[in-house]
Short mmCIF file of C-alpha atoms in Angstrom, two decimals:
data_model
loop_
_atom_site.label_atom_id
_atom_site.label_comp_id
_atom_site.label_asym_id
_atom_site.label_seq_id
_atom_site.Cartn_x
_atom_site.Cartn_y
_atom_site.Cartn_z
CA MET G 827 5.51 -18.18 -37.19
CA VAL G 828 5.40 -21.89 -36.46
CA LYS G 829 5.39 -24.17 -39.48
CA GLY G 830 3.41 -27.34 -40.04
CA LYS G 831 0.26 -28.63 -38.33
CA GLN G 832 1.15 -27.02 -35.03
CA GLY G 833 1.35 -23.64 -36.72
CA LEU G 834 -2.05 -24.17 -38.28
CA TYR G 835 -3.55 -25.04 -34.89
CA LEU G 836 -1.96 -21.97 -33.31
CA GLU G 837 -3.26 -19.67 -36.04
CA ALA G 838 -6.76 -21.23 -35.77
CA TRP G 839 -6.69 -20.68 -31.99
CA LYS G 840 -5.63 -17.02 -32.35
CA PHE G 841 -8.26 -16.39 -35.01
CA GLY G 842 -10.94 -17.99 -32.83
CA ILE G 843 -10.03 -15.71 -29.91
CA TYR G 844 -9.91 -12.70 -32.24
CA ILE G 845 -13.46 -13.42 -33.42
CA SER G 846 -15.01 -14.71 -30.17
CA ILE G 847 -14.12 -11.81 -27.85
CA PRO G 848 -16.21 -9.20 -29.72
CA ILE G 849 -19.08 -11.67 -30.15
CA PHE G 850 -19.22 -12.51 -26.44
CA ALA G 851 -18.83 -8.84 -25.46
CA SER G 852 -21.68 -7.84 -27.80
CA ALA G 853 -23.90 -10.57 -26.39
CA TYR G 854 -23.13 -9.59 -22.78
CA TYR G 855 -23.44 -5.81 -23.14
CA SER G 856 -26.63 -5.99 -25.20
CA ASP G 857 -28.45 -7.19 -22.05
CA PRO G 858 -30.32 -4.20 -20.52
CA GLU G 859 -29.54 -5.32 -16.96
CA ALA G 860 -25.81 -5.40 -17.73
CA GLN G 861 -26.03 -1.96 -19.34
CA LYS G 862 -27.77 -0.57 -16.25
CA TYR G 863 -25.24 -2.18 -13.90
CA TRP G 864 -22.21 -0.81 -15.75
CA ALA G 865 -23.76 2.62 -16.26
CA ASP G 866 -24.35 2.83 -12.50
CA TYR G 867 -20.92 1.41 -11.72
CA TRP G 868 -19.02 3.86 -13.91
CA GLN G 869 -21.54 6.64 -13.17
CA PHE G 870 -22.08 7.56 -16.80
CA ILE G 871 -25.42 9.19 -15.99
CA LYS G 872 -25.47 11.84 -13.24
CA TYR G 873 -28.81 13.27 -12.36
CA PRO G 874 -29.10 16.65 -10.64
CA GLU G 875 -29.93 16.68 -6.96
CA ASN G 876 -33.45 16.94 -5.71
CA PRO G 877 -34.48 20.62 -5.73
CA ASN G 878 -36.01 20.17 -2.28
CA THR G 879 -32.58 19.53 -0.75
CA ASN G 880 -31.62 22.08 1.88
CA VAL G 881 -28.28 23.39 0.60
CA LYS G 882 -27.45 25.29 3.82
CA GLU G 883 -27.72 22.13 5.91
CA LYS G 884 -25.65 20.21 3.40
CA ILE G 885 -22.89 22.86 3.47
CA ARG G 886 -22.94 22.89 7.30
CA ALA G 887 -22.61 19.10 7.38
CA LEU G 888 -19.66 19.22 4.97
CA ALA G 889 -18.00 21.99 7.03
CA LYS G 890 -18.51 19.95 10.22
CA GLU G 891 -16.98 16.86 8.61
CA LYS G 892 -14.01 18.93 7.47
CA ALA G 893 -13.52 20.40 10.96
CA ASP G 894 -13.75 16.94 12.55
CA LEU G 895 -11.17 15.62 10.11
CA ALA G 896 -8.82 18.53 10.88
CA GLN G 897 -9.24 17.86 14.61
CA GLN G 898 -8.45 14.17 14.12
CA ARG G 899 -5.35 15.04 12.10
CA GLN G 900 -4.16 17.40 14.84
CA ALA G 901 -4.68 14.72 17.52
CA TYR G 902 -2.74 12.24 15.36
CA ARG G 903 0.11 14.76 14.91
CA ASP G 904 0.23 15.30 18.69
CA GLN G 905 0.41 11.55 19.30
CA LEU G 906 3.22 11.17 16.78
CA ARG G 907 5.11 14.07 18.36
CA GLU G 908 4.79 12.47 21.82
CA LEU G 909 5.98 9.13 20.46
CA GLN G 910 8.96 10.77 18.78
CA VAL G 911 9.92 12.55 22.01
CA ALA G 912 9.65 9.24 23.90
CA ALA G 913 11.77 7.47 21.27
CA ASP G 914 14.43 10.19 21.38
CA ARG G 915 14.43 10.03 25.17
CA SER G 916 14.86 6.24 25.17
CA LYS G 917 17.71 6.46 22.62
CA SER G 918 19.59 8.96 24.76
CA TYR G 919 18.97 7.01 27.99
CA GLY G 920 22.08 5.23 29.24
CA ASP G 921 24.57 3.62 26.94
CA GLY G 922 22.06 1.57 25.01
CA ALA G 923 22.41 -1.60 27.13
CA ILE G 924 19.22 -3.58 27.62
CA VAL G 925 18.39 -4.57 31.20
CA VAL G 926 16.38 -7.77 31.46
CA ALA G 927 15.73 -9.29 34.90
CA GLY G 928 18.88 -7.76 36.36
CA ASP G 929 21.17 -8.92 33.55
CA VAL G 930 22.83 -6.50 31.18
CA ALA G 931 22.81 -7.82 27.62
CA ALA G 932 25.89 -6.93 25.58
CA ASN G 933 25.33 -4.38 22.86
CA LYS G 934 26.17 -6.76 20.01
CA PRO G 935 25.83 -5.82 16.37
CA SER G 936 22.83 -7.33 14.65
CA TRP G 937 23.02 -9.88 11.86
CA TRP G 938 21.94 -7.18 9.42
CA SER G 939 24.83 -4.92 10.35
CA ARG G 940 27.25 -7.84 10.04
CA LEU G 941 25.83 -8.68 6.63
CA GLY G 942 25.93 -5.02 5.63
CA GLY G 943 29.62 -4.88 6.51
CA TRP G 944 30.30 -7.96 4.44
CA VAL G 945 28.31 -6.63 1.46
CA MET G 946 29.90 -3.19 1.64
CA GLY G 947 33.37 -4.70 1.41
CA ARG G 948 34.50 -4.72 5.02
CA SER G 949 36.75 -7.72 5.55
CA ARG G 950 36.10 -10.43 8.11
CA SER G 951 39.07 -9.32 10.16
CA ALA G 952 37.69 -5.77 10.30
CA THR G 953 34.31 -7.15 11.38
CA ALA G 954 36.01 -9.28 14.03
CA ASP G 955 37.94 -6.21 15.26
CA VAL G 956 34.71 -4.20 15.55
CA ASN G 957 33.02 -7.08 17.40
CA ALA G 958 35.98 -7.41 19.77
CA GLU G 959 35.96 -3.67 20.50
CA GLN G 960 32.23 -3.73 21.20
CA GLY G 961 32.65 -6.77 23.45
CA ALA G 962 35.43 -5.03 25.39
CA GLU G 963 33.26 -1.92 25.82
CA SER G 964 30.29 -3.93 27.07
CA ALA G 965 32.49 -5.81 29.54
CA LYS G 966 33.53 -2.52 31.23
#
């Protein structure tokens, strides 16, 4: 606890908050419009459905929605499978060199792999050796 005048001010501030929050909450929630809004928002009151509702049609609509959702999921799975096959095919194609406008770009390690080697304890000389080997391979 803080001593002196500053401590008194702090304690007065905390006491004021302690008293004011329930007062403001009581004033706000005693308003009938606020009560109705929050009762609807949190769905405290659930009324039964209209007895004139056709249950068979409602069940059919729910079954149709479920079937449509299953069909969409299957189409999505098929698309993902096709994409995976294409990605696997592109990984296995050639030696991984990128052809851009007739030039073959060297298969250099990325900055992330260089950083990963440094973080994992690989020395600079080992990184330089790996880079030299990859450069020699790409030159062939």
